[in-house]
Amino acid sequence: MHSDLAALAVAGVRGLQPYEPGKPTEELERELNIKVAAKLASNENPLGPSPRVVQAIIEHLQGLAYYPDGSAFALKKALASRHGVQSDCITLGNGSNDVLDLIARAFLGPGRAAVFSRHAFAVYPIATQAVGATARVAPANAVDHLMPYGHDLEAMLSMIDAQTRVVFVANPNNPTGTWLSCTPLQAFIDAVPRDVLVVVDEAYFEYVQESAYPDTSKWLVRFPHLIVTRTFSKIHALAGLRIGYGLSDPSVAELLNRVRQPFNVNSLAQVGALSALNDDDHVRQSVEINTQGMRELTSAFRERGLRFIPSVGNFVCVDLIQPAMPIYQALLKEGVIVRPVANYGLPNHLRISIGTREQNRLFLKSLDKVLAL
Ligand SMILES: *Cc1c(COP(=O)(O)O)cnc(C)c1O
């Protein structure tokens, strides 16, 4: 772009780096003229969507001429019953990223600030700065901490000031996979002033198998300043459909819905999500594949003397003890796409999404080959 035109952008946007997604399979195939063997770059579910969801979507294709139900009556009713809340506590988004954006647009702006942790999900700074608010980044846990690179709740609390309107907490966090247990998280939310919203991003909720991991949606009654976000992109394997949601006090949801585009969630996404809620077997199976794959990958890292950040998500960050970018590039040539995380302040790590057994083995084989070079 011509530099004069770039200067036209608002200050927050001028200071932003665009979000870097995982390299699309088609792009690598186009660039290197090879067949991609494994894409383990975007925390997608290797099982794929539930066949029931696919069937439900096919059956609704004829309805494409009509606008979706802007209030998503049926899906909200199902979500409300699942979470034991009223429908007016729910805000639907075009992915949960959209909900994070709605939160920024409704509650942040020039002269206001959002607090989040270093190494936290990249959408928080984008949503914050895009609306002209200030990002206050709290230092993360030290490398020798039990939860290395994870959220330091005390540090986050101490960053909250009179300008702060939103605190973003990823539980578990992406890309680290670190998590917060019930007691400290509850104490944190309680300690945050009631005029500051605490957003707990639970995109990987269903994957977590730890008994001390909290379902914060149960705390909405106690904490009117709490917003919980969930998504259908991860365990439900519907990342391409774009649907997620927020749970909050009805008055907060009402504000979010004021800035929401009336048809932000398309009709197929509504139908697909509704159907996904009725396939618990698919969720169970996805968790099983992930648990098994995580075990395989982490024990392979241990065998190779490679340290990794303990993760409860469907991905794991491995420390290559050297700049990870060249290794990432070399893996691409093997047809294996993983995720460099230098933009998250982790230049020696690669983030690997857990794949099928075959994909995990192929990644390990390629890693061995590449590291031996
Ligand atoms: C993947 C992810 C999301 C979900 O994004 P969608 O917009 O729902 O696809 C949200 N938060 C975190 C931390 C994630 O990793």
Short mmCIF file of C-alpha atoms and ligand atoms in Angstrom, two decimals:
data_model
loop_
_atom_site.label_atom_id
_atom_site.label_comp_id
_atom_site.label_asym_id
_atom_site.label_seq_id
_atom_site.Cartn_x
_atom_site.Cartn_y
_atom_site.Cartn_z
CA MET A 1 0.00 0.00 0.00
CA HIS A 2 1.12 3.56 -0.64
CA SER A 3 2.61 4.88 2.61
CA ASP A 4 0.30 7.92 2.66
CA LEU A 5 -2.69 5.61 2.56
CA ALA A 6 -1.29 3.45 5.36
CA ALA A 7 -1.08 6.62 7.46
CA LEU A 8 -4.85 7.06 7.07
CA ALA A 9 -5.59 4.16 9.42
CA VAL A 10 -6.52 4.87 13.02
CA ALA A 11 -3.58 4.70 15.45
CA GLY A 12 -4.51 1.31 16.92
CA VAL A 13 -4.65 -0.31 13.49
CA ARG A 14 -1.35 1.26 12.38
CA GLY A 15 0.36 -0.48 15.31
CA LEU A 16 -1.15 -3.92 14.56
CA GLN A 17 0.37 -6.99 12.97
CA PRO A 18 -2.21 -9.08 11.09
CA TYR A 19 -3.14 -12.43 12.63
CA GLU A 20 -1.00 -15.18 11.12
CA PRO A 21 -3.10 -18.29 10.58
CA GLY A 22 -1.71 -21.78 10.15
CA LYS A 23 -0.51 -22.27 6.60
CA PRO A 24 -3.42 -23.59 4.51
CA THR A 25 -2.86 -27.01 2.94
CA GLU A 26 -3.75 -25.72 -0.54
CA GLU A 27 -1.24 -22.89 -0.25
CA LEU A 28 1.67 -25.19 0.55
CA GLU A 29 0.64 -27.57 -2.24
CA ARG A 30 0.56 -24.65 -4.67
CA GLU A 31 3.92 -23.26 -3.52
CA LEU A 32 5.98 -26.44 -3.33
CA ASN A 33 3.97 -28.57 -5.72
CA ILE A 34 3.84 -31.38 -3.17
CA LYS A 35 1.09 -33.32 -1.45
CA VAL A 36 0.56 -32.21 2.15
CA ALA A 37 0.87 -35.23 4.40
CA ALA A 38 -0.24 -33.67 7.67
CA LYS A 39 -1.58 -30.26 8.64
CA LEU A 40 -1.06 -29.95 12.37
CA ALA A 41 -1.09 -26.17 12.45
CA SER A 42 -4.50 -24.84 13.50
CA ASN A 43 -5.73 -27.05 16.35
CA GLU A 44 -8.34 -28.59 14.07
CA ASN A 45 -9.99 -31.85 15.05
CA PRO A 46 -8.46 -34.69 12.97
CA LEU A 47 -11.62 -36.80 13.36
CA GLY A 48 -13.57 -34.32 11.23
CA PRO A 49 -17.16 -33.27 11.93
CA SER A 50 -19.85 -35.61 13.16
CA PRO A 51 -21.61 -37.36 10.21
CA ARG A 52 -24.88 -36.23 11.80
CA VAL A 53 -23.82 -32.62 11.48
CA VAL A 54 -22.87 -33.08 7.84
CA GLN A 55 -26.25 -34.71 7.16
CA ALA A 56 -28.16 -31.92 8.92
CA ILE A 57 -26.33 -29.31 6.86
CA ILE A 58 -27.02 -31.14 3.58
CA GLU A 59 -30.70 -31.27 4.46
CA HIS A 60 -30.78 -27.51 4.96
CA LEU A 61 -28.99 -26.48 1.78
CA GLN A 62 -32.30 -25.67 0.10
CA GLY A 63 -32.88 -22.93 2.64
CA LEU A 64 -29.92 -20.89 1.43
CA ALA A 65 -32.16 -18.35 -0.27
CA TYR A 66 -33.41 -17.17 3.11
CA TYR A 67 -31.70 -15.05 5.73
CA PRO A 68 -30.76 -17.00 8.83
CA ASP A 69 -32.76 -16.62 12.01
CA GLY A 70 -30.99 -13.57 13.40
CA SER A 71 -32.00 -14.49 16.93
CA ALA A 72 -31.04 -18.17 16.42
CA PHE A 73 -33.99 -19.24 18.54
CA ALA A 74 -33.51 -23.01 18.35
CA LEU A 75 -29.76 -23.04 18.89
CA LYS A 76 -29.92 -20.60 21.78
CA LYS A 77 -32.64 -22.68 23.41
CA ALA A 78 -30.47 -25.80 23.16
CA LEU A 79 -27.39 -23.99 24.48
CA ALA A 80 -29.40 -22.44 27.31
CA SER A 81 -30.65 -25.83 28.40
CA ARG A 82 -27.17 -27.34 28.14
CA HIS A 83 -25.67 -24.63 30.35
CA GLY A 84 -28.61 -24.15 32.69
CA VAL A 85 -29.02 -20.48 31.79
CA GLN A 86 -31.69 -18.39 30.08
CA SER A 87 -31.44 -17.77 26.33
CA ASP A 88 -30.86 -14.07 26.94
CA CYS A 89 -27.47 -14.90 28.51
CA ILE A 90 -26.16 -16.09 25.13
CA THR A 91 -24.39 -14.12 22.41
CA LEU A 92 -23.66 -16.02 19.20
CA GLY A 93 -20.63 -15.23 17.11
CA ASN A 94 -19.11 -15.99 13.74
CA GLY A 95 -16.62 -18.12 15.65
CA SER A 96 -15.82 -17.17 19.23
CA ASN A 97 -13.30 -14.69 17.81
CA ASP A 98 -16.31 -12.68 16.71
CA VAL A 99 -17.59 -12.65 20.31
CA LEU A 100 -14.17 -11.41 21.51
CA ASP A 101 -14.44 -8.65 18.92
CA LEU A 102 -17.97 -7.75 20.04
CA ILE A 103 -16.69 -7.47 23.61
CA ALA A 104 -13.94 -5.09 22.49
CA ARG A 105 -16.37 -3.00 20.46
CA ALA A 106 -18.92 -2.75 23.26
CA PHE A 107 -16.58 -2.18 26.19
CA LEU A 108 -13.21 -0.95 24.91
CA GLY A 109 -12.14 2.15 22.99
CA PRO A 110 -9.72 5.07 23.23
CA GLY A 111 -8.82 5.86 26.84
CA ARG A 112 -9.69 2.32 27.95
CA ALA A 113 -7.46 -0.70 28.47
CA ALA A 114 -7.58 -4.50 28.35
CA VAL A 115 -5.32 -6.73 30.43
CA PHE A 116 -4.06 -10.11 29.26
CA SER A 117 -0.99 -12.29 29.68
CA ARG A 118 2.15 -12.50 27.63
CA HIS A 119 2.03 -15.54 25.31
CA ALA A 120 -1.80 -15.33 25.35
CA PHE A 121 -4.05 -15.87 22.32
CA ALA A 122 -3.21 -13.41 19.50
CA VAL A 123 -6.77 -12.23 18.99
CA TYR A 124 -6.81 -10.31 22.33
CA PRO A 125 -4.31 -7.64 21.24
CA ILE A 126 -5.93 -7.39 17.80
CA ALA A 127 -9.45 -6.89 19.20
CA THR A 128 -8.13 -4.42 21.79
CA GLN A 129 -5.99 -2.25 19.54
CA ALA A 130 -8.43 -2.27 16.63
CA VAL A 131 -10.86 -0.21 18.72
CA GLY A 132 -8.16 2.17 19.95
CA ALA A 133 -7.83 0.73 23.44
CA THR A 134 -4.53 0.05 25.19
CA ALA A 135 -3.23 -3.49 25.67
CA ARG A 136 -1.67 -4.08 29.08
CA VAL A 137 0.37 -7.25 28.87
CA ALA A 138 1.15 -8.98 32.15
CA PRO A 139 4.34 -11.01 32.51
CA ALA A 140 3.75 -14.77 32.32
CA ASN A 141 4.95 -17.55 34.62
CA ALA A 142 8.69 -18.22 34.58
CA VAL A 143 10.14 -21.12 32.57
CA ASP A 144 10.79 -23.16 35.71
CA HIS A 145 7.20 -22.71 36.96
CA LEU A 146 4.94 -25.77 37.16
CA MET A 147 2.91 -24.05 34.39
CA PRO A 148 5.73 -22.48 32.36
CA TYR A 149 4.72 -19.46 30.21
CA GLY A 150 1.20 -19.70 31.68
CA HIS A 151 -0.96 -16.90 33.05
CA ASP A 152 0.31 -15.29 36.27
CA LEU A 153 -2.99 -14.21 37.83
CA GLU A 154 -1.35 -12.02 40.47
CA ALA A 155 0.61 -10.16 37.81
CA MET A 156 -2.59 -9.76 35.77
CA LEU A 157 -4.50 -8.45 38.78
CA SER A 158 -1.81 -5.88 39.48
CA MET A 159 -2.09 -4.56 35.88
CA ILE A 160 -5.75 -3.62 36.32
CA ASP A 161 -6.17 0.12 36.70
CA ALA A 162 -8.88 2.79 36.40
CA GLN A 163 -8.78 2.55 32.58
CA THR A 164 -9.19 -1.23 32.48
CA ARG A 165 -12.58 -2.48 31.32
CA VAL A 166 -11.76 -6.01 30.14
CA VAL A 167 -9.43 -8.82 31.24
CA PHE A 168 -8.89 -11.70 28.83
CA VAL A 169 -8.09 -15.09 30.38
CA ALA A 170 -7.54 -18.10 28.12
CA ASN A 171 -8.22 -21.36 29.94
CA PRO A 172 -6.45 -23.32 28.65
CA ASN A 173 -4.30 -20.83 26.81
CA ASN A 174 -3.32 -21.15 23.17
CA PRO A 175 -0.46 -21.59 22.18
CA THR A 176 0.94 -22.69 25.57
CA GLY A 177 -1.75 -25.20 26.58
CA THR A 178 -1.33 -24.09 30.19
CA TRP A 179 -4.40 -23.90 32.39
CA LEU A 180 -5.82 -22.43 35.59
CA SER A 181 -7.49 -24.48 38.26
CA CYS A 182 -10.76 -23.75 40.02
CA THR A 183 -9.64 -22.15 43.29
CA PRO A 184 -7.14 -19.55 42.02
CA LEU A 185 -9.30 -18.61 39.03
CA GLN A 186 -12.35 -18.14 41.20
CA ALA A 187 -10.35 -16.02 43.66
CA PHE A 188 -9.03 -13.97 40.74
CA ILE A 189 -12.47 -13.24 39.27
CA ASP A 190 -13.71 -12.34 42.76
CA ALA A 191 -10.77 -9.94 43.22
CA VAL A 192 -11.42 -8.13 39.92
CA PRO A 193 -13.54 -4.99 40.44
CA ARG A 194 -17.13 -5.48 39.27
CA ASP A 195 -16.80 -2.71 36.69
CA VAL A 196 -14.12 -4.72 34.85
CA LEU A 197 -15.30 -7.62 32.68
CA VAL A 198 -13.44 -10.91 32.99
CA VAL A 199 -13.55 -12.88 29.74
CA VAL A 200 -12.71 -16.55 30.26
CA ASP A 201 -12.00 -18.05 26.85
CA GLU A 202 -12.75 -21.77 27.01
CA ALA A 203 -12.22 -22.74 23.36
CA TYR A 204 -10.67 -26.09 24.41
CA PHE A 205 -13.03 -26.76 27.34
CA GLU A 206 -14.14 -30.23 26.23
CA TYR A 207 -10.59 -31.49 25.76
CA VAL A 208 -9.48 -30.84 29.34
CA GLN A 209 -9.37 -33.94 31.52
CA GLU A 210 -8.18 -32.38 34.80
CA SER A 211 -10.57 -32.66 37.75
CA ALA A 212 -9.51 -29.25 39.12
CA TYR A 213 -10.33 -27.56 35.79
CA PRO A 214 -13.38 -25.33 36.30
CA ASP A 215 -16.53 -24.95 34.24
CA THR A 216 -16.80 -21.21 34.74
CA SER A 217 -20.24 -21.09 33.10
CA LYS A 218 -21.46 -22.30 36.50
CA TRP A 219 -20.15 -19.08 38.07
CA LEU A 220 -22.22 -16.67 35.99
CA VAL A 221 -24.81 -16.26 38.73
CA ARG A 222 -22.17 -15.29 41.30
CA PHE A 223 -20.10 -13.06 39.01
CA PRO A 224 -22.09 -10.57 36.90
CA HIS A 225 -18.80 -9.29 35.43
CA LEU A 226 -17.92 -12.72 33.95
CA ILE A 227 -18.17 -13.60 30.24
CA VAL A 228 -17.41 -17.18 29.19
CA THR A 229 -16.68 -17.95 25.54
CA ARG A 230 -16.94 -21.35 23.85
CA THR A 231 -16.62 -22.51 20.27
CA PHE A 232 -17.73 -25.22 17.84
CA SER A 233 -14.39 -24.92 16.01
CA LYS A 234 -12.32 -27.24 18.15
CA ILE A 235 -13.81 -30.40 19.67
CA HIS A 236 -16.85 -30.24 17.36
CA ALA A 237 -14.57 -30.00 14.32
CA LEU A 238 -16.55 -27.15 12.73
CA ALA A 239 -13.77 -24.56 12.34
CA GLY A 240 -14.77 -23.90 8.72
CA LEU A 241 -18.39 -23.20 9.63
CA ARG A 242 -17.54 -20.28 11.99
CA ILE A 243 -19.67 -20.45 15.10
CA GLY A 244 -19.00 -19.80 18.76
CA TYR A 245 -20.78 -18.10 21.64
CA GLY A 246 -20.51 -16.10 24.80
CA LEU A 247 -22.33 -16.70 28.09
CA SER A 248 -22.85 -13.73 30.37
CA ASP A 249 -25.23 -11.72 32.43
CA PRO A 250 -28.25 -10.80 30.22
CA SER A 251 -27.41 -7.09 30.49
CA VAL A 252 -23.91 -7.75 29.08
CA ALA A 253 -25.34 -9.98 26.33
CA GLU A 254 -27.80 -7.24 25.46
CA LEU A 255 -24.93 -4.77 24.94
CA LEU A 256 -22.97 -7.28 22.83
CA ASN A 257 -26.02 -7.88 20.69
CA ARG A 258 -26.30 -4.15 19.99
CA VAL A 259 -23.01 -4.20 18.08
CA ARG A 260 -23.50 -7.63 16.53
CA GLN A 261 -24.22 -7.79 12.82
CA PRO A 262 -27.80 -9.08 12.57
CA PHE A 263 -26.87 -12.16 10.54
CA ASN A 264 -23.37 -12.88 11.83
CA VAL A 265 -24.09 -16.60 12.22
CA ASN A 266 -25.23 -18.22 8.98
CA SER A 267 -28.07 -20.69 8.75
CA LEU A 268 -25.89 -23.75 8.09
CA ALA A 269 -23.74 -22.91 11.12
CA GLN A 270 -26.87 -22.73 13.27
CA VAL A 271 -28.14 -26.07 12.00
CA GLY A 272 -24.72 -27.70 12.27
CA ALA A 273 -24.09 -26.46 15.79
CA LEU A 274 -27.50 -27.60 16.96
CA SER A 275 -26.84 -31.05 15.58
CA ALA A 276 -23.33 -31.15 17.06
CA LEU A 277 -24.80 -30.62 20.53
CA ASN A 278 -26.62 -33.93 20.09
CA ASP A 279 -23.58 -36.05 19.33
CA ASP A 280 -21.81 -36.71 22.62
CA ASP A 281 -20.20 -39.82 21.14
CA HIS A 282 -18.32 -37.71 18.63
CA VAL A 283 -17.02 -35.53 21.47
CA ARG A 284 -15.97 -38.58 23.48
CA GLN A 285 -14.20 -40.08 20.48
CA SER A 286 -12.42 -36.80 19.78
CA VAL A 287 -11.19 -36.59 23.37
CA GLU A 288 -9.94 -40.19 23.16
CA ILE A 289 -7.97 -39.59 19.96
CA ASN A 290 -6.50 -36.46 21.49
CA THR A 291 -5.52 -38.03 24.80
CA GLN A 292 -3.86 -40.92 23.00
CA GLY A 293 -2.10 -38.64 20.51
CA MET A 294 -0.91 -36.28 23.24
CA ARG A 295 0.57 -39.25 25.09
CA GLU A 296 2.35 -40.44 21.93
CA LEU A 297 3.80 -37.05 21.08
CA THR A 298 4.91 -36.10 24.58
CA SER A 299 6.56 -39.45 25.23
CA ALA A 300 8.34 -39.15 21.88
CA PHE A 301 9.58 -35.68 22.92
CA ARG A 302 10.82 -37.11 26.23
CA GLU A 303 12.66 -39.91 24.42
CA ARG A 304 14.37 -37.30 22.29
CA GLY A 305 15.27 -35.12 25.26
CA LEU A 306 13.03 -32.29 24.01
CA ARG A 307 11.22 -30.17 26.57
CA PHE A 308 7.61 -29.18 25.97
CA ILE A 309 5.06 -26.99 27.70
CA PRO A 310 2.57 -29.24 29.55
CA SER A 311 -0.73 -28.83 27.67
CA VAL A 312 -4.33 -29.80 28.35
CA GLY A 313 -5.50 -28.71 24.88
CA ASN A 314 -5.31 -30.47 21.51
CA PHE A 315 -1.84 -29.07 20.80
CA VAL A 316 1.57 -28.96 22.41
CA CYS A 317 4.51 -26.55 22.19
CA VAL A 318 7.89 -28.24 21.93
CA ASP A 319 11.18 -26.45 22.70
CA LEU A 320 13.72 -27.13 19.94
CA ILE A 321 16.51 -25.26 21.85
CA GLN A 322 17.30 -23.45 18.59
CA PRO A 323 15.44 -21.01 16.34
CA ALA A 324 12.34 -22.93 15.27
CA MET A 325 11.69 -21.12 11.97
CA PRO A 326 14.22 -23.10 9.86
CA ILE A 327 12.88 -26.37 11.33
CA TYR A 328 9.35 -25.24 10.47
CA GLN A 329 10.47 -24.51 6.90
CA ALA A 330 12.20 -27.85 6.57
CA LEU A 331 9.10 -29.64 7.86
CA LEU A 332 7.04 -27.86 5.18
CA LYS A 333 9.25 -29.47 2.54
CA GLU A 334 8.35 -32.83 4.08
CA GLY A 335 4.67 -31.96 3.63
CA VAL A 336 4.14 -31.40 7.33
CA ILE A 337 2.60 -28.08 8.45
CA VAL A 338 3.00 -27.11 12.08
CA ARG A 339 2.91 -23.67 13.70
CA PRO A 340 5.83 -21.38 14.47
CA VAL A 341 5.10 -19.30 17.58
CA ALA A 342 7.82 -16.62 17.46
CA ASN A 343 5.02 -14.05 17.17
CA TYR A 344 3.91 -15.27 20.62
CA GLY A 345 7.35 -14.62 22.08
CA LEU A 346 8.37 -18.28 21.75
CA PRO A 347 11.00 -18.27 18.95
CA ASN A 348 12.48 -21.67 19.85
CA HIS A 349 9.15 -23.48 20.09
CA LEU A 350 6.87 -25.08 17.52
CA ARG A 351 3.21 -25.72 18.28
CA ILE A 352 1.98 -29.09 17.08
CA SER A 353 -1.74 -29.81 16.89
CA ILE A 354 -2.51 -33.39 17.88
CA GLY A 355 -3.46 -35.36 14.78
CA THR A 356 -4.44 -38.92 14.01
CA ARG A 357 -1.96 -41.63 14.96
CA GLU A 358 -0.68 -41.67 11.37
CA GLN A 359 -0.26 -37.90 11.24
CA ASN A 360 1.54 -37.81 14.60
CA ARG A 361 3.95 -40.54 13.47
CA LEU A 362 4.58 -38.83 10.18
CA PHE A 363 5.36 -35.60 12.00
CA LEU A 364 7.79 -37.38 14.34
CA LYS A 365 9.48 -39.15 11.45
CA SER A 366 9.87 -35.84 9.59
CA LEU A 367 11.10 -34.07 12.73
CA ASP A 368 13.77 -36.72 13.23
CA LYS A 369 14.85 -36.37 9.64
CA VAL A 370 14.93 -32.56 9.82
CA LEU A 371 16.72 -32.36 13.18
CA ALA A 372 19.37 -34.81 12.00
CA LEU A 373 20.30 -32.52 9.09
C1 LIG B 1 -9.19 -21.51 18.42
C2 LIG B 1 -9.41 -20.53 19.52
C3 LIG B 1 -10.58 -19.82 19.62
C4 LIG B 1 -11.74 -20.12 18.72
O1 LIG B 1 -11.79 -19.43 17.58
P1 LIG B 1 -13.10 -19.52 16.68
O2 LIG B 1 -13.27 -18.13 16.23
O3 LIG B 1 -14.22 -19.97 17.55
O4 LIG B 1 -12.78 -20.49 15.59
C5 LIG B 1 -10.77 -18.94 20.66
N1 LIG B 1 -9.82 -18.79 21.60
C6 LIG B 1 -8.68 -19.48 21.56
C7 LIG B 1 -7.70 -19.34 22.66
C8 LIG B 1 -8.43 -20.36 20.50
O5 LIG B 1 -7.29 -21.03 20.45
#
